Amino acid sequence: MASSSSVALNSKIYYNRITHSVPDKIPLSFSRHISVSFLESFTRRVFSNELRCRGVGVVKASSTGIIEPKVVDDRTNVGEKGMVLRVGLICGGPSAERGISLNSARSVLDHIQGDDLQVSCYYIDCNLKAYAISSAQVYSNTPADFDFKLEILAQGFQSLSDFVEHLSTSVDIVFPVIHGRFGEDGGIQEILEKANIPFVGTQSSECRKAFDKYDASLELDKLGFVTVPSFPVQGSELDETELAMWFTRNHLDTELGKVVVKPTRAGSSIGVSVAYGVTDSLRKAKELISEGIDDKVLIEIFLEGGSEFTAIVLDVGSGSDCQPVALLPTEVELQSHGSVDLSEKDAIFNYRRKYLPTQQVAYHTPPRFPEDVIRNIREGASFLFQTLGLRDFARIDGWFLPHSAHSSDSGNKFGTSQLGTIVFTDINLISGMEQTSFLFQQASKVGFSHSNILRTIIRRACSRFPNLWRYNIVSTSFGRSISSQVNEAFPKHQDVQKIFVIFGGDTSERQVSLMSGTNVWLNLNAFDDLDVIPCLLAPTSGNSSHLNSDKTESEASSRIVWSLPYSVVLRHTTEEVLDACIEAIEPVRAALTSHLRSQVMESIMKGLKKHDWFRGFDISDELPKRYTLDQWIKQAKKVEATVFIAVHGGIGEDGTLQSLLEAEGVSYTGTGIEASKICMDKVATSLALQHLADHGVLTIKKDVRRKEDLLKIPLHDIWHDLTSKLQCETLCIKPARDGCSTGVARLCCDKDLMVYIKALESSLPRIPPYSFSKAHGMIEMPIPPPELLIFEPFIETDDIVVSSQSSDENAYNLLWKGNSRWVEVTVGVVGKRGSMHSLTPSITVKETGDILSLEEKFQGGTGINLTPPPISIISDGALEKCKQRIELIANTLHLEGFSRIDAFINVDSGEVLIIEVNTIPGMTPSTVLIHQALVEQPPMYPQRFFRTLLDLASERSV
């Protein structure tokens, strides 16, 4: 196979066969092997758009063939009060937490840009190679997506020295958002210090001391703090005798003593596990070392009966004067639901629980501790911040142990009292900054919006550098955009328009709905003519999504909706949001929170009031409000609000909510009642489109069965009947009326069907990986089980796979053979009814041999998205025909506003085989719709994209 000589990455295409649903008719195509340069064709389609996104002036080709844009120094763009501050945002890094770093970078980028502050984005890959990337590329969904596109869409630097030299002339201050190694261990800081480049955060020497958990523990002990007894394991030094003696000294059974094993220099979440006894502890320590997570491992006593907490500390001083203020700490409560296995009984606050939607953890801000304990936590965290020489902001984790054994052993050490013991365990120099992180949760509790807290941190850092005093960036007011460009693009209304963003619901997609709604709410907040109010559609004890439409509508009006204050929205699950609402309105709890909030705000103002750039707090102290859905809709009508619907599945997508809103004359985003009903029903969707076969739109044969029939009839008979009728050997099963991924499975034999039916019968919330004869990931199931299920045949399509296995560490192979000539795409459609516009389709690929993880599903989308598809796979002509047929589908179904269409397309003819239509598609920070909007001309960044969708709602006649 040929490899590209004009770009740095290798490019190979081969065929990897998988099966998908069979269309009613598929034109036979000549099977051939394609050998082309993917990267060259991909570059031709996207590079001109990337240049527009980056503000690039001159484009040149380097001696290696890498296209190197020259970034324009826009120093003449001056704000009202001074020059524009140039901020270099650096993300990525070698740590396993780099996916979180990308989320942090997206969030920071969304909230700090303005007329007075210009952001340039940079990425460090796992090999510590630096790249200048466009702000558009920050919205790529995963580390794999970043790495794959780097060599064609980014300016690579030959060395870190070249990178630093570039920074010294291109930015005024650096904001590192690299979590773990190279970001928090002093690596990036040392490089910047040597070049005298200002940066946000702690200096390198202090980073090194605080990042190493063992060294930090020794330092805390010297300072008079209670510490957790620990035993370090370094490299190959695995002395079982010494460890056994340590177990004995700490009154632990050498066979069963419970301990925590964790890396000393890998952040606060990676590689943390529970072990029992000396042998198990050494085995797990050895695994961490052999896996390359760290060469130094810490074994600690497991703290029983305590509560974990975390506290953000903000430096509100000026220049070299450090004035730390701890915000309201958060209590981390680990929960178990139903039966739990041993691993759940040993639950710890690890990476998965910290960053993914899960009902296994709940947060309480402030903690449910005695007030004296909360005060001591804040005082201790602030003292540590100052004594350890930290700067700007940090997160400090620890435990509160009521009446702990440590109380009697710790003498007069800090944090010991009759109430219990406070133990500080982890210092995070660069706290996570994704949309719902602890930084924003705690900051919003004391009056800071996302933009306000981030700009305050940057401005505080600038005060240490006299040459940056001339820059007059200000903290922003909530609901008021700093960027004149945002508001100039959308003329201001005479009055502020109320927007209700609703999310949540009952379905298995409710957590994605929360992410979508939160993202929409935060992006629309940028517009000063909008008053955007987030609202939770609370779950019910049952589930109305499978009832008949008349009953669903009558019951839906009594559903509960909560109007949410800013801080309550910032949670990982809808269950957390609901619990936070109930907790917030409890009188004693509300009074305590208000009292503590006032204390913290007073301390903050003592430091910030002297600065003219600080414009005050911008989040008011409000309580959530409870409505029935009917009352909520009437309230929307009263204030003339437009409803932005972000409820995936259920009543949000089946026409029920749309019908209730239309009945009261309330405008809303997205598709109307009848089209929503049709698209929610996969059979009805196929029937509505089957007459378009002569126009190149194909549908899939379907056989609908009732759940109760599947439970009665012998499995062998069902399997034989289905495969005979559908004329296939492999089936696809999916609920007739649910979201795009819920309950969808591939069945290769009657035993697979048995597994699926048992899951229905037992009302399982999910089917574990590897339950079927073919490898698969976790399958989320609808609860309660659907009454109707669809069976479809699978067909073979061409899977596109990216392989990173190469002797060149920076080389990737695109593997695609192209035998069947069909590939799977997803594409957004936007516009008015009857004139919908197709965005550019995306092809989703996967890395060789990988099954998509929860991290990829929830944190950054899935796999690698090729937007637009490479010319080497789909010609311009076929792509244009595909978009025309997508628009035909949208207009035939009477879609309006926006939707997403999933389909297979023939790469030669542009024929479209429809899979399904999602009228409320995912709108998370890295959703594929954002990628497609950025390919439009001109590019639509998230704020503009969501505003466009909102404005389409106001043009609808209700």
PDB file of C-alpha atoms in Angstrom, residues 293-545:
ATOM      1  CA  ILE A 293       1.796   4.788  35.428  1.00  0.00           C
ATOM      2  CA  ASP A 294       4.518   5.694  37.938  1.00  0.00           C
ATOM      3  CA  ASP A 295       7.848   4.309  39.151  1.00  0.00           C
ATOM      4  CA  LYS A 296       7.031   5.259  42.724  1.00  0.00           C
ATOM      5  CA  VAL A 297       3.930   3.909  44.480  1.00  0.00           C
ATOM      6  CA  LEU A 298       2.406   4.708  47.846  1.00  0.00           C
ATOM      7  CA  ILE A 299       0.631   2.224  50.116  1.00  0.00           C
ATOM      8  CA  GLU A 300      -1.618   3.930  52.658  1.00  0.00           C
ATOM      9  CA  ILE A 301      -3.942   2.884  55.448  1.00  0.00           C
ATOM     10  CA  PHE A 302      -7.548   2.742  54.260  1.00  0.00           C
ATOM     11  CA  LEU A 303      -9.466   5.408  56.174  1.00  0.00           C
ATOM     12  CA  GLU A 304     -12.627   3.726  57.469  1.00  0.00           C
ATOM     13  CA  GLY A 305     -15.741   5.571  58.543  1.00  0.00           C
ATOM     14  CA  GLY A 306     -14.702   8.980  57.268  1.00  0.00           C
ATOM     15  CA  SER A 307     -16.031  11.430  54.715  1.00  0.00           C
ATOM     16  CA  GLU A 308     -13.932  12.735  51.855  1.00  0.00           C
ATOM     17  CA  PHE A 309     -13.902  16.441  51.020  1.00  0.00           C
ATOM     18  CA  THR A 310     -12.282  18.778  48.536  1.00  0.00           C
ATOM     19  CA  ALA A 311     -11.701  22.528  48.784  1.00  0.00           C
ATOM     20  CA  ILE A 312     -10.782  25.109  46.158  1.00  0.00           C
ATOM     21  CA  VAL A 313      -8.403  27.801  47.399  1.00  0.00           C
ATOM     22  CA  LEU A 314      -8.321  31.163  45.613  1.00  0.00           C
ATOM     23  CA  ASP A 315      -5.518  33.678  46.040  1.00  0.00           C
ATOM     24  CA  VAL A 316      -7.070  37.165  46.203  1.00  0.00           C
ATOM     25  CA  GLY A 317      -3.844  39.003  46.991  1.00  0.00           C
ATOM     26  CA  SER A 318      -1.794  41.169  44.654  1.00  0.00           C
ATOM     27  CA  GLY A 319       1.746  40.964  43.341  1.00  0.00           C
ATOM     28  CA  SER A 320       3.885  38.835  45.644  1.00  0.00           C
ATOM     29  CA  ASP A 321       1.414  39.190  48.521  1.00  0.00           C
ATOM     30  CA  CYS A 322      -0.434  35.882  48.919  1.00  0.00           C
ATOM     31  CA  GLN A 323      -3.920  36.124  50.420  1.00  0.00           C
ATOM     32  CA  PRO A 324      -5.550  32.691  50.123  1.00  0.00           C
ATOM     33  CA  VAL A 325      -9.268  32.156  50.702  1.00  0.00           C
ATOM     34  CA  ALA A 326     -10.738  28.660  50.750  1.00  0.00           C
ATOM     35  CA  LEU A 327     -14.157  28.523  49.111  1.00  0.00           C
ATOM     36  CA  LEU A 328     -16.985  26.401  50.490  1.00  0.00           C
ATOM     37  CA  PRO A 329     -15.659  22.815  50.576  1.00  0.00           C
ATOM     38  CA  THR A 330     -17.517  19.929  48.963  1.00  0.00           C
ATOM     39  CA  GLU A 331     -18.261  16.665  50.735  1.00  0.00           C
ATOM     40  CA  VAL A 332     -17.908  13.625  48.492  1.00  0.00           C
ATOM     41  CA  GLU A 333     -20.404  10.935  49.473  1.00  0.00           C
ATOM     42  CA  LEU A 334     -19.943   7.503  47.941  1.00  0.00           C
ATOM     43  CA  GLN A 335     -23.230   5.674  47.555  1.00  0.00           C
ATOM     44  CA  SER A 336     -24.314   2.150  46.685  1.00  0.00           C
ATOM     45  CA  HIS A 337     -27.647   1.266  45.131  1.00  0.00           C
ATOM     46  CA  GLY A 338     -29.098  -2.186  45.618  1.00  0.00           C
ATOM     47  CA  SER A 339     -26.779  -5.146  45.862  1.00  0.00           C
ATOM     48  CA  VAL A 340     -23.070  -4.409  45.792  1.00  0.00           C
ATOM     49  CA  ASP A 341     -20.106  -6.634  45.182  1.00  0.00           C
ATOM     50  CA  LEU A 342     -16.784  -6.517  47.003  1.00  0.00           C
ATOM     51  CA  SER A 343     -15.399  -3.837  44.730  1.00  0.00           C
ATOM     52  CA  GLU A 344     -18.300  -1.547  45.535  1.00  0.00           C
ATOM     53  CA  LYS A 345     -17.881  -2.126  49.266  1.00  0.00           C
ATOM     54  CA  ASP A 346     -14.303  -0.962  48.759  1.00  0.00           C
ATOM     55  CA  ALA A 347     -15.461   2.098  46.870  1.00  0.00           C
ATOM     56  CA  ILE A 348     -13.021   4.980  46.578  1.00  0.00           C
ATOM     57  CA  PHE A 349     -13.325   8.287  44.776  1.00  0.00           C
ATOM     58  CA  ASN A 350     -11.409   7.245  41.670  1.00  0.00           C
ATOM     59  CA  TYR A 351     -11.148   8.606  38.123  1.00  0.00           C
ATOM     60  CA  ARG A 352     -14.386   6.987  36.960  1.00  0.00           C
ATOM     61  CA  ARG A 353     -16.465   8.294  39.844  1.00  0.00           C
ATOM     62  CA  LYS A 354     -14.912  11.742  39.687  1.00  0.00           C
ATOM     63  CA  TYR A 355     -15.389  12.457  36.007  1.00  0.00           C
ATOM     64  CA  LEU A 356     -18.228  10.262  34.696  1.00  0.00           C
ATOM     65  CA  PRO A 357     -21.989  10.312  35.227  1.00  0.00           C
ATOM     66  CA  THR A 358     -22.682   7.800  37.995  1.00  0.00           C
ATOM     67  CA  GLN A 359     -25.163   7.318  40.807  1.00  0.00           C
ATOM     68  CA  GLN A 360     -22.358   5.989  43.004  1.00  0.00           C
ATOM     69  CA  VAL A 361     -21.341   9.439  44.227  1.00  0.00           C
ATOM     70  CA  ALA A 362     -23.105  12.547  45.525  1.00  0.00           C
ATOM     71  CA  TYR A 363     -21.712  15.983  46.344  1.00  0.00           C
ATOM     72  CA  HIS A 364     -22.694  18.343  49.158  1.00  0.00           C
ATOM     73  CA  THR A 365     -21.513  21.969  49.095  1.00  0.00           C
ATOM     74  CA  PRO A 366     -21.032  22.968  51.867  1.00  0.00           C
ATOM     75  CA  PRO A 367     -20.344  19.623  53.589  1.00  0.00           C
ATOM     76  CA  ARG A 368     -22.787  18.152  56.079  1.00  0.00           C
ATOM     77  CA  PHE A 369     -20.131  18.570  58.788  1.00  0.00           C
ATOM     78  CA  PRO A 370     -20.340  20.642  61.979  1.00  0.00           C
ATOM     79  CA  GLU A 371     -19.703  24.321  61.255  1.00  0.00           C
ATOM     80  CA  ASP A 372     -16.514  24.286  63.325  1.00  0.00           C
ATOM     81  CA  VAL A 373     -15.154  21.472  61.176  1.00  0.00           C
ATOM     82  CA  ILE A 374     -15.936  23.370  57.969  1.00  0.00           C
ATOM     83  CA  ARG A 375     -14.162  26.419  59.377  1.00  0.00           C
ATOM     84  CA  ASN A 376     -11.114  24.316  60.296  1.00  0.00           C
ATOM     85  CA  ILE A 377     -11.009  22.765  56.828  1.00  0.00           C
ATOM     86  CA  ARG A 378     -11.035  26.207  55.209  1.00  0.00           C
ATOM     87  CA  GLU A 379      -8.404  27.558  57.593  1.00  0.00           C
ATOM     88  CA  GLY A 380      -6.167  24.516  57.130  1.00  0.00           C
ATOM     89  CA  ALA A 381      -6.442  24.572  53.342  1.00  0.00           C
ATOM     90  CA  SER A 382      -5.646  28.301  53.241  1.00  0.00           C
ATOM     91  CA  PHE A 383      -2.668  27.826  55.560  1.00  0.00           C
ATOM     92  CA  LEU A 384      -1.317  24.968  53.419  1.00  0.00           C
ATOM     93  CA  PHE A 385      -1.733  27.034  50.259  1.00  0.00           C
ATOM     94  CA  GLN A 386       0.324  29.882  51.695  1.00  0.00           C
ATOM     95  CA  THR A 387       2.931  27.793  53.512  1.00  0.00           C
ATOM     96  CA  LEU A 388       3.613  25.548  50.513  1.00  0.00           C
ATOM     97  CA  GLY A 389       4.067  28.593  48.277  1.00  0.00           C
ATOM     98  CA  LEU A 390       1.119  27.878  45.974  1.00  0.00           C
ATOM     99  CA  ARG A 391      -0.176  30.562  43.623  1.00  0.00           C
ATOM    100  CA  ASP A 392      -3.440  31.755  42.080  1.00  0.00           C
ATOM    101  CA  PHE A 393      -5.636  28.716  42.770  1.00  0.00           C
ATOM    102  CA  ALA A 394      -5.446  25.055  43.760  1.00  0.00           C
ATOM    103  CA  ARG A 395      -7.629  22.212  45.008  1.00  0.00           C
ATOM    104  CA  ILE A 396      -6.832  20.451  48.275  1.00  0.00           C
ATOM    105  CA  ASP A 397      -8.464  17.103  49.110  1.00  0.00           C
ATOM    106  CA  GLY A 398      -8.795  15.383  52.440  1.00  0.00           C
ATOM    107  CA  TRP A 399     -10.885  13.420  54.926  1.00  0.00           C
ATOM    108  CA  PHE A 400     -12.919  14.207  57.982  1.00  0.00           C
ATOM    109  CA  LEU A 401     -12.817  11.306  60.444  1.00  0.00           C
ATOM    110  CA  PRO A 402     -15.433  11.687  63.199  1.00  0.00           C
ATOM    111  CA  HIS A 403     -14.118  10.414  66.549  1.00  0.00           C
ATOM    112  CA  SER A 404     -11.294   8.749  64.651  1.00  0.00           C
ATOM    113  CA  ALA A 405      -8.562   6.668  66.203  1.00  0.00           C
ATOM    114  CA  HIS A 406      -6.259   9.349  64.848  1.00  0.00           C
ATOM    115  CA  SER A 407      -7.760  11.784  67.337  1.00  0.00           C
ATOM    116  CA  SER A 408      -6.041  10.146  70.280  1.00  0.00           C
ATOM    117  CA  ASP A 409      -2.767   9.444  68.458  1.00  0.00           C
ATOM    118  CA  SER A 410      -2.304  12.871  66.903  1.00  0.00           C
ATOM    119  CA  GLY A 411      -1.730  14.970  70.001  1.00  0.00           C
ATOM    120  CA  ASN A 412      -2.062  18.667  69.344  1.00  0.00           C
ATOM    121  CA  LYS A 413      -1.694  18.465  65.581  1.00  0.00           C
ATOM    122  CA  PHE A 414      -3.849  20.717  63.406  1.00  0.00           C
ATOM    123  CA  GLY A 415      -7.351  19.434  62.748  1.00  0.00           C
ATOM    124  CA  THR A 416      -7.789  17.316  65.851  1.00  0.00           C
ATOM    125  CA  SER A 417     -10.720  18.058  68.124  1.00  0.00           C
ATOM    126  CA  GLN A 418     -13.457  16.390  70.102  1.00  0.00           C
ATOM    127  CA  LEU A 419     -15.498  16.311  66.881  1.00  0.00           C
ATOM    128  CA  GLY A 420     -12.921  14.227  65.014  1.00  0.00           C
ATOM    129  CA  THR A 421      -9.870  14.621  62.815  1.00  0.00           C
ATOM    130  CA  ILE A 422      -9.200  16.485  59.585  1.00  0.00           C
ATOM    131  CA  VAL A 423      -6.613  14.869  57.309  1.00  0.00           C
ATOM    132  CA  PHE A 424      -5.357  16.597  54.145  1.00  0.00           C
ATOM    133  CA  THR A 425      -4.223  14.011  51.591  1.00  0.00           C
ATOM    134  CA  ASP A 426      -3.844  15.451  48.059  1.00  0.00           C
ATOM    135  CA  ILE A 427      -2.819  18.791  46.600  1.00  0.00           C
ATOM    136  CA  ASN A 428      -3.960  19.478  43.033  1.00  0.00           C
ATOM    137  CA  LEU A 429      -1.994  22.317  41.455  1.00  0.00           C
ATOM    138  CA  ILE A 430      -4.190  22.524  38.341  1.00  0.00           C
ATOM    139  CA  SER A 431      -7.725  21.624  39.346  1.00  0.00           C
ATOM    140  CA  GLY A 432     -10.087  20.239  36.713  1.00  0.00           C
ATOM    141  CA  MET A 433     -11.954  22.966  34.838  1.00  0.00           C
ATOM    142  CA  GLU A 434     -14.560  21.055  32.860  1.00  0.00           C
ATOM    143  CA  GLN A 435     -18.022  22.612  32.952  1.00  0.00           C
ATOM    144  CA  THR A 436     -19.238  20.899  36.142  1.00  0.00           C
ATOM    145  CA  SER A 437     -15.919  20.677  37.994  1.00  0.00           C
ATOM    146  CA  PHE A 438     -15.361  21.430  41.689  1.00  0.00           C
ATOM    147  CA  LEU A 439     -13.826  24.773  40.745  1.00  0.00           C
ATOM    148  CA  PHE A 440     -17.077  25.997  39.204  1.00  0.00           C
ATOM    149  CA  GLN A 441     -19.344  24.235  41.701  1.00  0.00           C
ATOM    150  CA  GLN A 442     -17.678  25.943  44.651  1.00  0.00           C
ATOM    151  CA  ALA A 443     -17.061  29.284  42.912  1.00  0.00           C
ATOM    152  CA  SER A 444     -20.726  29.575  41.908  1.00  0.00           C
ATOM    153  CA  LYS A 445     -21.790  28.945  45.502  1.00  0.00           C
ATOM    154  CA  VAL A 446     -20.032  32.171  46.511  1.00  0.00           C
ATOM    155  CA  GLY A 447     -21.063  34.364  43.584  1.00  0.00           C
ATOM    156  CA  PHE A 448     -18.697  33.635  40.674  1.00  0.00           C
ATOM    157  CA  SER A 449     -19.827  32.623  37.193  1.00  0.00           C
ATOM    158  CA  HIS A 450     -17.475  30.492  35.075  1.00  0.00           C
ATOM    159  CA  SER A 451     -16.161  33.538  33.258  1.00  0.00           C
ATOM    160  CA  ASN A 452     -15.776  35.618  36.398  1.00  0.00           C
ATOM    161  CA  ILE A 453     -13.722  33.072  38.356  1.00  0.00           C
ATOM    162  CA  LEU A 454     -11.456  32.227  35.398  1.00  0.00           C
ATOM    163  CA  ARG A 455     -10.777  35.857  34.536  1.00  0.00           C
ATOM    164  CA  THR A 456     -10.179  36.633  38.208  1.00  0.00           C
ATOM    165  CA  ILE A 457      -7.549  33.872  38.324  1.00  0.00           C
ATOM    166  CA  ILE A 458      -5.859  35.186  35.157  1.00  0.00           C
ATOM    167  CA  ARG A 459      -5.937  38.783  36.365  1.00  0.00           C
ATOM    168  CA  ARG A 460      -4.493  37.727  39.735  1.00  0.00           C
ATOM    169  CA  ALA A 461      -1.615  36.005  37.931  1.00  0.00           C
ATOM    170  CA  CYS A 462      -0.991  39.111  35.815  1.00  0.00           C
ATOM    171  CA  SER A 463      -0.570  41.205  38.961  1.00  0.00           C
ATOM    172  CA  ARG A 464       2.731  39.391  39.689  1.00  0.00           C
ATOM    173  CA  PHE A 465       4.278  40.711  36.475  1.00  0.00           C
ATOM    174  CA  PRO A 466       4.730  44.498  36.193  1.00  0.00           C
ATOM    175  CA  ASN A 467       4.832  44.365  32.402  1.00  0.00           C
ATOM    176  CA  LEU A 468       1.255  42.980  32.432  1.00  0.00           C
ATOM    177  CA  TRP A 469      -0.260  45.684  34.645  1.00  0.00           C
ATOM    178  CA  ARG A 470      -1.132  47.776  31.605  1.00  0.00           C
ATOM    179  CA  TYR A 471      -3.652  45.175  30.443  1.00  0.00           C
ATOM    180  CA  ASN A 472      -7.048  46.091  31.766  1.00  0.00           C
ATOM    181  CA  ILE A 473      -8.979  42.854  31.407  1.00  0.00           C
ATOM    182  CA  VAL A 474     -11.980  42.800  33.709  1.00  0.00           C
ATOM    183  CA  SER A 475     -14.059  40.125  35.312  1.00  0.00           C
ATOM    184  CA  THR A 476     -17.379  39.758  33.544  1.00  0.00           C
ATOM    185  CA  SER A 477     -20.923  40.169  34.726  1.00  0.00           C
ATOM    186  CA  PHE A 478     -23.138  37.117  34.443  1.00  0.00           C
ATOM    187  CA  GLY A 479     -25.334  37.130  31.384  1.00  0.00           C
ATOM    188  CA  ARG A 480     -23.263  39.834  29.678  1.00  0.00           C
ATOM    189  CA  SER A 481     -20.897  38.901  26.897  1.00  0.00           C
ATOM    190  CA  ILE A 482     -17.395  40.347  26.941  1.00  0.00           C
ATOM    191  CA  SER A 483     -17.142  39.888  23.202  1.00  0.00           C
ATOM    192  CA  SER A 484     -18.698  42.597  21.062  1.00  0.00           C
ATOM    193  CA  GLN A 485     -18.458  40.255  18.061  1.00  0.00           C
ATOM    194  CA  VAL A 486     -20.919  37.821  19.629  1.00  0.00           C
ATOM    195  CA  ASN A 487     -23.569  40.449  20.142  1.00  0.00           C
ATOM    196  CA  GLU A 488     -22.918  42.361  16.924  1.00  0.00           C
ATOM    197  CA  ALA A 489     -23.739  39.163  15.038  1.00  0.00           C
ATOM    198  CA  PHE A 490     -27.151  39.117  16.703  1.00  0.00           C
ATOM    199  CA  PRO A 491     -28.849  42.518  17.042  1.00  0.00           C
ATOM    200  CA  LYS A 492     -29.959  43.293  20.568  1.00  0.00           C
ATOM    201  CA  HIS A 493     -33.662  43.103  21.300  1.00  0.00           C
ATOM    202  CA  GLN A 494     -35.212  46.077  22.986  1.00  0.00           C
ATOM    203  CA  ASP A 495     -36.067  43.864  25.969  1.00  0.00           C
ATOM    204  CA  VAL A 496     -34.195  40.942  27.455  1.00  0.00           C
ATOM    205  CA  GLN A 497     -35.669  37.671  26.190  1.00  0.00           C
ATOM    206  CA  LYS A 498     -36.384  34.850  28.634  1.00  0.00           C
ATOM    207  CA  ILE A 499     -35.094  31.420  27.637  1.00  0.00           C
ATOM    208  CA  PHE A 500     -35.989  28.240  29.539  1.00  0.00           C
ATOM    209  CA  VAL A 501     -33.539  25.402  28.798  1.00  0.00           C
ATOM    210  CA  ILE A 502     -35.113  22.107  29.851  1.00  0.00           C
ATOM    211  CA  PHE A 503     -33.233  18.818  30.264  1.00  0.00           C
ATOM    212  CA  GLY A 504     -33.364  15.588  32.260  1.00  0.00           C
ATOM    213  CA  GLY A 505     -36.296  13.165  32.113  1.00  0.00           C
ATOM    214  CA  ASP A 506     -36.535   9.432  32.658  1.00  0.00           C
ATOM    215  CA  THR A 507     -34.731   7.753  29.829  1.00  0.00           C
ATOM    216  CA  SER A 508     -31.296   6.146  29.797  1.00  0.00           C
ATOM    217  CA  GLU A 509     -30.145   9.249  27.908  1.00  0.00           C
ATOM    218  CA  ARG A 510     -30.997  11.591  30.794  1.00  0.00           C
ATOM    219  CA  GLN A 511     -27.355  12.083  31.820  1.00  0.00           C
ATOM    220  CA  VAL A 512     -26.405  13.063  28.274  1.00  0.00           C
ATOM    221  CA  SER A 513     -29.443  15.348  28.364  1.00  0.00           C
ATOM    222  CA  LEU A 514     -28.021  17.049  31.465  1.00  0.00           C
ATOM    223  CA  MET A 515     -24.693  17.572  29.675  1.00  0.00           C
ATOM    224  CA  SER A 516     -26.504  18.914  26.595  1.00  0.00           C
ATOM    225  CA  GLY A 517     -28.720  21.269  28.569  1.00  0.00           C
ATOM    226  CA  THR A 518     -25.836  22.551  30.677  1.00  0.00           C
ATOM    227  CA  ASN A 519     -23.774  23.238  27.564  1.00  0.00           C
ATOM    228  CA  VAL A 520     -26.622  25.058  25.810  1.00  0.00           C
ATOM    229  CA  TRP A 521     -27.361  27.125  28.929  1.00  0.00           C
ATOM    230  CA  LEU A 522     -23.742  28.189  29.424  1.00  0.00           C
ATOM    231  CA  ASN A 523     -23.251  29.089  25.766  1.00  0.00           C
ATOM    232  CA  LEU A 524     -26.456  31.129  25.508  1.00  0.00           C
ATOM    233  CA  ASN A 525     -25.447  33.004  28.664  1.00  0.00           C
ATOM    234  CA  ALA A 526     -22.885  34.815  26.512  1.00  0.00           C
ATOM    235  CA  PHE A 527     -25.611  36.985  24.964  1.00  0.00           C
ATOM    236  CA  ASP A 528     -26.572  40.137  26.826  1.00  0.00           C
ATOM    237  CA  ASP A 529     -30.078  40.186  25.358  1.00  0.00           C
ATOM    238  CA  LEU A 530     -30.953  36.788  26.851  1.00  0.00           C
ATOM    239  CA  ASP A 531     -31.942  35.753  30.368  1.00  0.00           C
ATOM    240  CA  VAL A 532     -31.320  31.991  30.287  1.00  0.00           C
ATOM    241  CA  ILE A 533     -32.824  29.804  33.019  1.00  0.00           C
ATOM    242  CA  PRO A 534     -31.860  26.115  33.319  1.00  0.00           C
ATOM    243  CA  CYS A 535     -34.699  23.746  34.213  1.00  0.00           C
ATOM    244  CA  LEU A 536     -34.743  20.078  35.241  1.00  0.00           C
ATOM    245  CA  LEU A 537     -37.501  17.731  34.122  1.00  0.00           C
ATOM    246  CA  ALA A 538     -37.448  15.528  37.201  1.00  0.00           C
ATOM    247  CA  PRO A 539     -37.615  11.750  36.842  1.00  0.00           C
ATOM    248  CA  THR A 540     -40.789   9.931  37.837  1.00  0.00           C
ATOM    249  CA  SER A 541     -41.140   6.720  39.802  1.00  0.00           C
ATOM    250  CA  GLY A 542     -42.279   5.061  36.597  1.00  0.00           C
ATOM    251  CA  ASN A 543     -41.638   5.901  32.962  1.00  0.00           C
ATOM    252  CA  SER A 544     -44.233   7.369  30.669  1.00  0.00           C
ATOM    253  CA  SER A 545     -42.211   7.135  27.494  1.00  0.00           C
TER     254      SER A 545
END
